[in-house]
mmCIF file of N, CA and C in Angstrom:
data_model
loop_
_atom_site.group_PDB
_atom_site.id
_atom_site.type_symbol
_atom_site.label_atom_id
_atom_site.label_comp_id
_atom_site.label_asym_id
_atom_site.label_seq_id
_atom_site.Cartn_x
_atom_site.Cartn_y
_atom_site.Cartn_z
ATOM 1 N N UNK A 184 -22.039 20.674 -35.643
ATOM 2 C CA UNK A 184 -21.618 19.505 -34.900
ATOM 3 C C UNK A 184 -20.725 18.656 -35.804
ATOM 4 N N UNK A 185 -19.533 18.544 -35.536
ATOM 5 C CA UNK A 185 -18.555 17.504 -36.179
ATOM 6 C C UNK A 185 -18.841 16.165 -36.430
ATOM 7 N N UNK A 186 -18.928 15.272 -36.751
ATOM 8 C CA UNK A 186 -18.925 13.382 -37.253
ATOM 9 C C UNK A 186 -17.923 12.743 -36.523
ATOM 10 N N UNK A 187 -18.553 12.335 -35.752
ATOM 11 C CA UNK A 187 -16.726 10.804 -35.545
ATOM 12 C C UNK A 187 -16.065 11.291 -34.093
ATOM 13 N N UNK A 188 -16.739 12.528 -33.548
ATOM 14 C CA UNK A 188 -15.769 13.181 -32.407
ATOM 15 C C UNK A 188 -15.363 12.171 -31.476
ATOM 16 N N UNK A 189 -16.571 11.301 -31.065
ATOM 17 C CA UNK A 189 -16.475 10.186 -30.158
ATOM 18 C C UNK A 189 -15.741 8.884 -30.376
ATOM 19 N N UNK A 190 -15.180 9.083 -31.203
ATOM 20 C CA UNK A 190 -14.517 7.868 -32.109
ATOM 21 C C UNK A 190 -13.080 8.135 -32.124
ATOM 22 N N UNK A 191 -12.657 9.363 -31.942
ATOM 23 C CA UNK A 191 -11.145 9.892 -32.053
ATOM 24 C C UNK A 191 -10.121 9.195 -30.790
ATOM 25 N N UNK A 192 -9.405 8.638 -30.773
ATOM 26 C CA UNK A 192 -8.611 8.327 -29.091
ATOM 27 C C UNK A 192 -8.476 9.344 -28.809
ATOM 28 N N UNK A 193 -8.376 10.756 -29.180
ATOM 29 C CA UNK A 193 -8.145 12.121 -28.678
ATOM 30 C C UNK A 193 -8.938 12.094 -28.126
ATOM 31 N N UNK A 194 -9.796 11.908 -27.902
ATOM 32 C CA UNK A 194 -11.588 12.227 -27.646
ATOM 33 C C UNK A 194 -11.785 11.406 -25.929
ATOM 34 N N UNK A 195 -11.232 10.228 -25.969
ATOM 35 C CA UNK A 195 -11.059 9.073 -24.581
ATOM 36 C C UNK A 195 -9.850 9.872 -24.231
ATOM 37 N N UNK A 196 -9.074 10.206 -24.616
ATOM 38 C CA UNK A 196 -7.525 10.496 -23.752
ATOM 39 C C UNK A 196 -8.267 12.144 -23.341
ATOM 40 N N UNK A 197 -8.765 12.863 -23.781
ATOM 41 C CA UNK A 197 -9.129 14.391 -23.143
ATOM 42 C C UNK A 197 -10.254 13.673 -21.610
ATOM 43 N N UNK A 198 -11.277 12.648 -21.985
ATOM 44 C CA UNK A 198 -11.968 12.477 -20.753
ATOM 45 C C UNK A 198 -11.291 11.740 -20.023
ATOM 46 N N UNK A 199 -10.151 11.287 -20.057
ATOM 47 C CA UNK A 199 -9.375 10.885 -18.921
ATOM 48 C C UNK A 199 -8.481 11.731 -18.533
ATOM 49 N N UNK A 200 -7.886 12.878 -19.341
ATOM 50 C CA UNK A 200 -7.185 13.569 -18.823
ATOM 51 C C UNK A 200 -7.402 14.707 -17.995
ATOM 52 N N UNK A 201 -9.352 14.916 -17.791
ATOM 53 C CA UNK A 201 -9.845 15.804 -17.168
ATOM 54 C C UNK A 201 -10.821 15.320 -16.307
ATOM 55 N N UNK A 202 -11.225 13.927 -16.556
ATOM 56 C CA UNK A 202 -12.209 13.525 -15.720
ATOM 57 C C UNK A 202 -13.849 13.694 -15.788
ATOM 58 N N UNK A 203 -13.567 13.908 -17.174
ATOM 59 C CA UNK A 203 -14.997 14.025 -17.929
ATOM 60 C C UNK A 203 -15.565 12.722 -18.328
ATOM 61 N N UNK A 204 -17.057 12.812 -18.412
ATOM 62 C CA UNK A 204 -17.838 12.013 -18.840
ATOM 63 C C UNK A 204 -18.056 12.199 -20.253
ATOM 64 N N UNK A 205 -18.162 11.137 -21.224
ATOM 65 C CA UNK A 205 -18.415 11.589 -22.458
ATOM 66 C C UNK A 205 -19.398 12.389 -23.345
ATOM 67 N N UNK A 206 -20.793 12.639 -22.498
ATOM 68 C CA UNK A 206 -21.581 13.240 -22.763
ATOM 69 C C UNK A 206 -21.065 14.965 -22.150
ATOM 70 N N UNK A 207 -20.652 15.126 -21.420
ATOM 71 C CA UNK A 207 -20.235 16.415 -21.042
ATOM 72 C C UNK A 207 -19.061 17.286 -21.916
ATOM 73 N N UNK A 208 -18.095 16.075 -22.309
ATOM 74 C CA UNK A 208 -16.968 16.386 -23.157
ATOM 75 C C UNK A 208 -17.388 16.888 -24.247
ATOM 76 N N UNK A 209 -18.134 15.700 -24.795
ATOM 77 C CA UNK A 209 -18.604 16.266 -26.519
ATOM 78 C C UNK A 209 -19.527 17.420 -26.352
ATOM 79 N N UNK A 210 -20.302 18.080 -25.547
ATOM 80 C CA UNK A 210 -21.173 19.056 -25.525
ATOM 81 C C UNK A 210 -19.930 20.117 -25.311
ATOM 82 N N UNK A 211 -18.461 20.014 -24.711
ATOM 83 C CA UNK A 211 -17.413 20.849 -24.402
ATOM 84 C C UNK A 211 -17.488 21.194 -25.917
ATOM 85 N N UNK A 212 -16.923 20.418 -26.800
ATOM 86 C CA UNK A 212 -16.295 20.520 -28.150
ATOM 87 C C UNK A 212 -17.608 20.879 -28.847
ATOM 88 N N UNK A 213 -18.372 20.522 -28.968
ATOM 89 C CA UNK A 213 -19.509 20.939 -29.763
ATOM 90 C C UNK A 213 -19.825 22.157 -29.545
ATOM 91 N N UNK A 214 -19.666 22.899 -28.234
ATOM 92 C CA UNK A 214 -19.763 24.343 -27.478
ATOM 93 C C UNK A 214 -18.682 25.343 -28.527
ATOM 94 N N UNK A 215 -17.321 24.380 -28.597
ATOM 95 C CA UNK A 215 -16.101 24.991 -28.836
ATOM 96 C C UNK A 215 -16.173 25.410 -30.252
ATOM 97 N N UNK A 216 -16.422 24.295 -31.235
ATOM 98 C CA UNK A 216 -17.138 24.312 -32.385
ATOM 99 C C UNK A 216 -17.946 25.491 -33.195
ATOM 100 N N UNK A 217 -18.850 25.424 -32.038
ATOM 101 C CA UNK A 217 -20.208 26.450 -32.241
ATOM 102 C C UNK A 217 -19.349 27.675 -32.515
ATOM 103 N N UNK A 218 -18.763 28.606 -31.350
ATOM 104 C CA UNK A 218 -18.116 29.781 -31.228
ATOM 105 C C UNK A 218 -17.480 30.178 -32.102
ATOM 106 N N UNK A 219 -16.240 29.082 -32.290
ATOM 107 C CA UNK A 219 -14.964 28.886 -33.391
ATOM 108 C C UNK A 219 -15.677 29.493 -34.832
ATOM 109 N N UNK A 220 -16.322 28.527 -35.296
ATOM 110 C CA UNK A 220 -16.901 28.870 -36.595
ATOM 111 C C UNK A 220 -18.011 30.281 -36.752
ATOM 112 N N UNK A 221 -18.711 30.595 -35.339
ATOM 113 C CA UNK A 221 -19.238 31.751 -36.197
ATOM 114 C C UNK A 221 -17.931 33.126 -35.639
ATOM 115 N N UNK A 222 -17.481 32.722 -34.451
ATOM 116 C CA UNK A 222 -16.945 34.074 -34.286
ATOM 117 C C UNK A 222 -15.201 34.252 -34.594
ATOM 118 N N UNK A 223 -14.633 32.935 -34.816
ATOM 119 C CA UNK A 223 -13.017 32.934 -35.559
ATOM 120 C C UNK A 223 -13.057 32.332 -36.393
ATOM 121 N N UNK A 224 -13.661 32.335 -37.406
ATOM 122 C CA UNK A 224 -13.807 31.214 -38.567
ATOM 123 C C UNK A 224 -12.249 30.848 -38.974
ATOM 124 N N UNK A 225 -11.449 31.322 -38.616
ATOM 125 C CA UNK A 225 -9.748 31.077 -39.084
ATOM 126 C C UNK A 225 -9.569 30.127 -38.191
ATOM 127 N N UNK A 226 -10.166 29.355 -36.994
ATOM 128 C CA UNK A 226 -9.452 28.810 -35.839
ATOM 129 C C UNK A 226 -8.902 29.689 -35.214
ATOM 130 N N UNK A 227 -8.451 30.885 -35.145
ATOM 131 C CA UNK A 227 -7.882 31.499 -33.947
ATOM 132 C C UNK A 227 -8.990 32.179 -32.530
ATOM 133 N N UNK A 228 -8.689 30.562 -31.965
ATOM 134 C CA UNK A 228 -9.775 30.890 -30.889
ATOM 135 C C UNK A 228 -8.932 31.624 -29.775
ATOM 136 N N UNK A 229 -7.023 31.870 -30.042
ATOM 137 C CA UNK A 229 -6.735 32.607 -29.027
ATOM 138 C C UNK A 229 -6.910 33.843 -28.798
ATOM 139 N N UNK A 230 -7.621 34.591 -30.006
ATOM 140 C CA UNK A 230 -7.873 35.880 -29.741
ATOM 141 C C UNK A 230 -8.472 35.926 -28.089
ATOM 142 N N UNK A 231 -9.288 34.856 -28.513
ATOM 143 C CA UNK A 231 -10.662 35.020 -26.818
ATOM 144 C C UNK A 231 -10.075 34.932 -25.589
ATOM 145 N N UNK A 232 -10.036 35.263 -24.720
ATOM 146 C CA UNK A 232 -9.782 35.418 -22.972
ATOM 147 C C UNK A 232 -9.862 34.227 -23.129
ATOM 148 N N UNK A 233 -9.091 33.645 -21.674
ATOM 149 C CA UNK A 233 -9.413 32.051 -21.010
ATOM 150 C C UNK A 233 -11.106 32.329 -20.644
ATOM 151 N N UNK A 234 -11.045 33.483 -19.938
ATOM 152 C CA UNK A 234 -12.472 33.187 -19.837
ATOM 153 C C UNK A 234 -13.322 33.250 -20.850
ATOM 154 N N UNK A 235 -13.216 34.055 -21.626
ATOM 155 C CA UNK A 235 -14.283 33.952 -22.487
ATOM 156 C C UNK A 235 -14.347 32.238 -23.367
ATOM 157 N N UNK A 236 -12.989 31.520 -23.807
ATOM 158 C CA UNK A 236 -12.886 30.344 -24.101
ATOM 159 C C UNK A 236 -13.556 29.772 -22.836
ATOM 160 N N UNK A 237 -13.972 29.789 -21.567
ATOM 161 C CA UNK A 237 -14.707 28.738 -21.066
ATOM 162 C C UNK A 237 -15.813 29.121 -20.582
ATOM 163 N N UNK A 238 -16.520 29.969 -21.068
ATOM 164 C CA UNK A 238 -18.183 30.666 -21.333
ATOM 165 C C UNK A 238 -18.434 29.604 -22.557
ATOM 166 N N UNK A 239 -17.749 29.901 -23.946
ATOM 167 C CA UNK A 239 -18.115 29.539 -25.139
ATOM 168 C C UNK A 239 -18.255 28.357 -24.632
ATOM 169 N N UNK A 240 -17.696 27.665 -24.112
ATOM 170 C CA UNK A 240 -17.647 25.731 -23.886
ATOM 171 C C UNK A 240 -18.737 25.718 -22.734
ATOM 172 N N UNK A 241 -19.068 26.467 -22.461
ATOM 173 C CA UNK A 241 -20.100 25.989 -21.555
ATOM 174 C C UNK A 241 -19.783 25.109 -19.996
ATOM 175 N N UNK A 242 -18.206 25.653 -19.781
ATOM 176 C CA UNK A 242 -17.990 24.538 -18.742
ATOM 177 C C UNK A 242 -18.731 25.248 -17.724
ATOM 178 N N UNK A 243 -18.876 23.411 -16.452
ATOM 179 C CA UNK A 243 -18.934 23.199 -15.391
ATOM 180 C C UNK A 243 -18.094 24.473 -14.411
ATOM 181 N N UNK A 244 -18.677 25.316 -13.347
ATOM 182 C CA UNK A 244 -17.949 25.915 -12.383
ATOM 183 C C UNK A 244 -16.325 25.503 -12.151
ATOM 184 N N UNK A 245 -16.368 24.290 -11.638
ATOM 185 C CA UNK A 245 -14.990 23.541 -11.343
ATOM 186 C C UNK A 245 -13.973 23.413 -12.811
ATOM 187 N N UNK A 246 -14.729 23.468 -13.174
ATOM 188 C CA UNK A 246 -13.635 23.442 -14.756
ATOM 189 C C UNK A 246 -13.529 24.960 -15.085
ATOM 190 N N UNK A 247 -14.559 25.823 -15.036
ATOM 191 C CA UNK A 247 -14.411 27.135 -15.046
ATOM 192 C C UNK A 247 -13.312 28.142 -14.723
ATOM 193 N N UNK A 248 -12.668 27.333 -13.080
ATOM 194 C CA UNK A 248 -12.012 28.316 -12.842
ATOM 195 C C UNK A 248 -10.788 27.381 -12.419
ATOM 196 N N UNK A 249 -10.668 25.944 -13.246
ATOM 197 C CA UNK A 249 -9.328 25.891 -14.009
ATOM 198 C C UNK A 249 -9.182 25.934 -15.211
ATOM 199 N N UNK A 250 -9.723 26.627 -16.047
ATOM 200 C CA UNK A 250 -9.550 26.531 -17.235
ATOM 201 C C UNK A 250 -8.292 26.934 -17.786
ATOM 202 N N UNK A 251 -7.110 27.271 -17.276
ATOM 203 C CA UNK A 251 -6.004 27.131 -17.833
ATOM 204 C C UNK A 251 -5.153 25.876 -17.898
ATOM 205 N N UNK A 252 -5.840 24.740 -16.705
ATOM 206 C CA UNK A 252 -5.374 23.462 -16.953
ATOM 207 C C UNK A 252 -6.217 22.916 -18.300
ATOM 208 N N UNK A 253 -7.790 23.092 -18.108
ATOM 209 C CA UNK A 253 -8.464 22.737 -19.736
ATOM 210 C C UNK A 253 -7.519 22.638 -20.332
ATOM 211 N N UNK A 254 -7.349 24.588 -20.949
ATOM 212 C CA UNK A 254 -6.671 24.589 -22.142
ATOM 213 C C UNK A 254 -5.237 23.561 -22.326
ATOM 214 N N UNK A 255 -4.428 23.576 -21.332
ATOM 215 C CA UNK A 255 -3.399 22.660 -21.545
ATOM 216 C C UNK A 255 -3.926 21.196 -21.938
ATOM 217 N N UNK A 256 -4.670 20.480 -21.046
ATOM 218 C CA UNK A 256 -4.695 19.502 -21.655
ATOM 219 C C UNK A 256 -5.621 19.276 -22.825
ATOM 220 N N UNK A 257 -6.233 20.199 -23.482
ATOM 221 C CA UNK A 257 -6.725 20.445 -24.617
ATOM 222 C C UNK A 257 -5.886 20.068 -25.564
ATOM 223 N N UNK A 258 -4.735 21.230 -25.227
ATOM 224 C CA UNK A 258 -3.417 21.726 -26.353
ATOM 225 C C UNK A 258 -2.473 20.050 -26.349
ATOM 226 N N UNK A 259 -2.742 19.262 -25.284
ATOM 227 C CA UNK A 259 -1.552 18.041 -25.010
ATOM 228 C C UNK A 259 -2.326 16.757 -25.826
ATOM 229 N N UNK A 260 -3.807 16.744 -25.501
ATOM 230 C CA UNK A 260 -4.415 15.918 -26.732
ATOM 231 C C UNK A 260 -5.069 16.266 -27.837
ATOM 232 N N UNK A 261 -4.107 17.471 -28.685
ATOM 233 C CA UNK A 261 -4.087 17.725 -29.825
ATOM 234 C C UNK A 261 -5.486 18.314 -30.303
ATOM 235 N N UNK A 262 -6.782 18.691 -28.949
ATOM 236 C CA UNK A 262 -7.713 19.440 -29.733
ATOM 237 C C UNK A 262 -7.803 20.703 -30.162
ATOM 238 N N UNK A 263 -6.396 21.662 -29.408
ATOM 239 C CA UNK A 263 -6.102 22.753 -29.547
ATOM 240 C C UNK A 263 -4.537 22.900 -29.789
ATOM 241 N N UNK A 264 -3.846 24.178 -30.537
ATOM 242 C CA UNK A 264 -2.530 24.191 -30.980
ATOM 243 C C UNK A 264 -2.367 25.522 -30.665
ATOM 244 N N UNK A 265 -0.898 25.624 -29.633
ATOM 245 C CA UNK A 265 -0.195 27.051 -29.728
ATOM 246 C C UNK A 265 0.194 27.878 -30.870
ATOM 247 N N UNK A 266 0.522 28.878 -30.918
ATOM 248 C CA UNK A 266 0.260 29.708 -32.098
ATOM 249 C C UNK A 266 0.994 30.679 -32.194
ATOM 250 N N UNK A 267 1.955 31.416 -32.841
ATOM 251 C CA UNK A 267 3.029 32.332 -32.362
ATOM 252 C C UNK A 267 1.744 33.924 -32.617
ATOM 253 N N UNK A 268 1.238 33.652 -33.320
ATOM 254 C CA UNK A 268 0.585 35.016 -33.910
ATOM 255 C C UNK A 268 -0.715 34.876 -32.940
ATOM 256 N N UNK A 269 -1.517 34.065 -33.134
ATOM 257 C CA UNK A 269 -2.746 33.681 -32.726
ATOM 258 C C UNK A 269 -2.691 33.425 -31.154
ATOM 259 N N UNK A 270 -2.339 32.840 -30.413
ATOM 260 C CA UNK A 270 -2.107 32.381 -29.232
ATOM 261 C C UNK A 270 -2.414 30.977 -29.062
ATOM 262 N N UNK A 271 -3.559 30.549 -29.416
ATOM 263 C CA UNK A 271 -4.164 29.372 -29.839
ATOM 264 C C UNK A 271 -5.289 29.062 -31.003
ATOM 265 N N UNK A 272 -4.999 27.913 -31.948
ATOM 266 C CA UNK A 272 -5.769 27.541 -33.099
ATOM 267 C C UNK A 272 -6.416 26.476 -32.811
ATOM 268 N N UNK A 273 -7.622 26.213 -33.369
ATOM 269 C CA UNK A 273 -8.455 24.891 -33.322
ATOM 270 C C UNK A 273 -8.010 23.832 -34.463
#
């Protein structure tokens, strides 16, 4: 679990940009976290499927099966980065 997640304006600008509650968000990233470090320890979480990136996070159905908007607005408030090799880095 990271320090300070809730403290980041990244952190308020992702639950407004998806319509999350803050307790749901940080359990998103803390989900994201979890995966990242034991199974891409490099950050390259784009190896993983969209789906499999929104198993690991544990989303909600409705977020489930947009999770290609997630990832964008993930990638737009800077919790995730495109990647020429990787696809996406944490």
């Amino acid at each position: 679990m990271k320090r300070g997640i809730m403290d980041k304006p990244k952190f308020e600008w992702l639950c407004d940009e998806l319509g999350w509650g803050p307790a749901y968000a940080r359990g998103v990233l803390d989900c994201l976290f979890e995966i990242v470090g034991r199974e891409c320890p490099r950050g390259d979480v784009g190896s993983m499927t969209d789906r499999e990136i929104a198993s690991a996070m544990k989303l909600e159905p409705d977020d489930r099966r947009r999770i290609g908007e997630v990832i964008e607005k993930m990638i737009e408030t800077g919790w995730l980065a495109p990647h020429d090799e990787h696809r996406l880095v944490l």
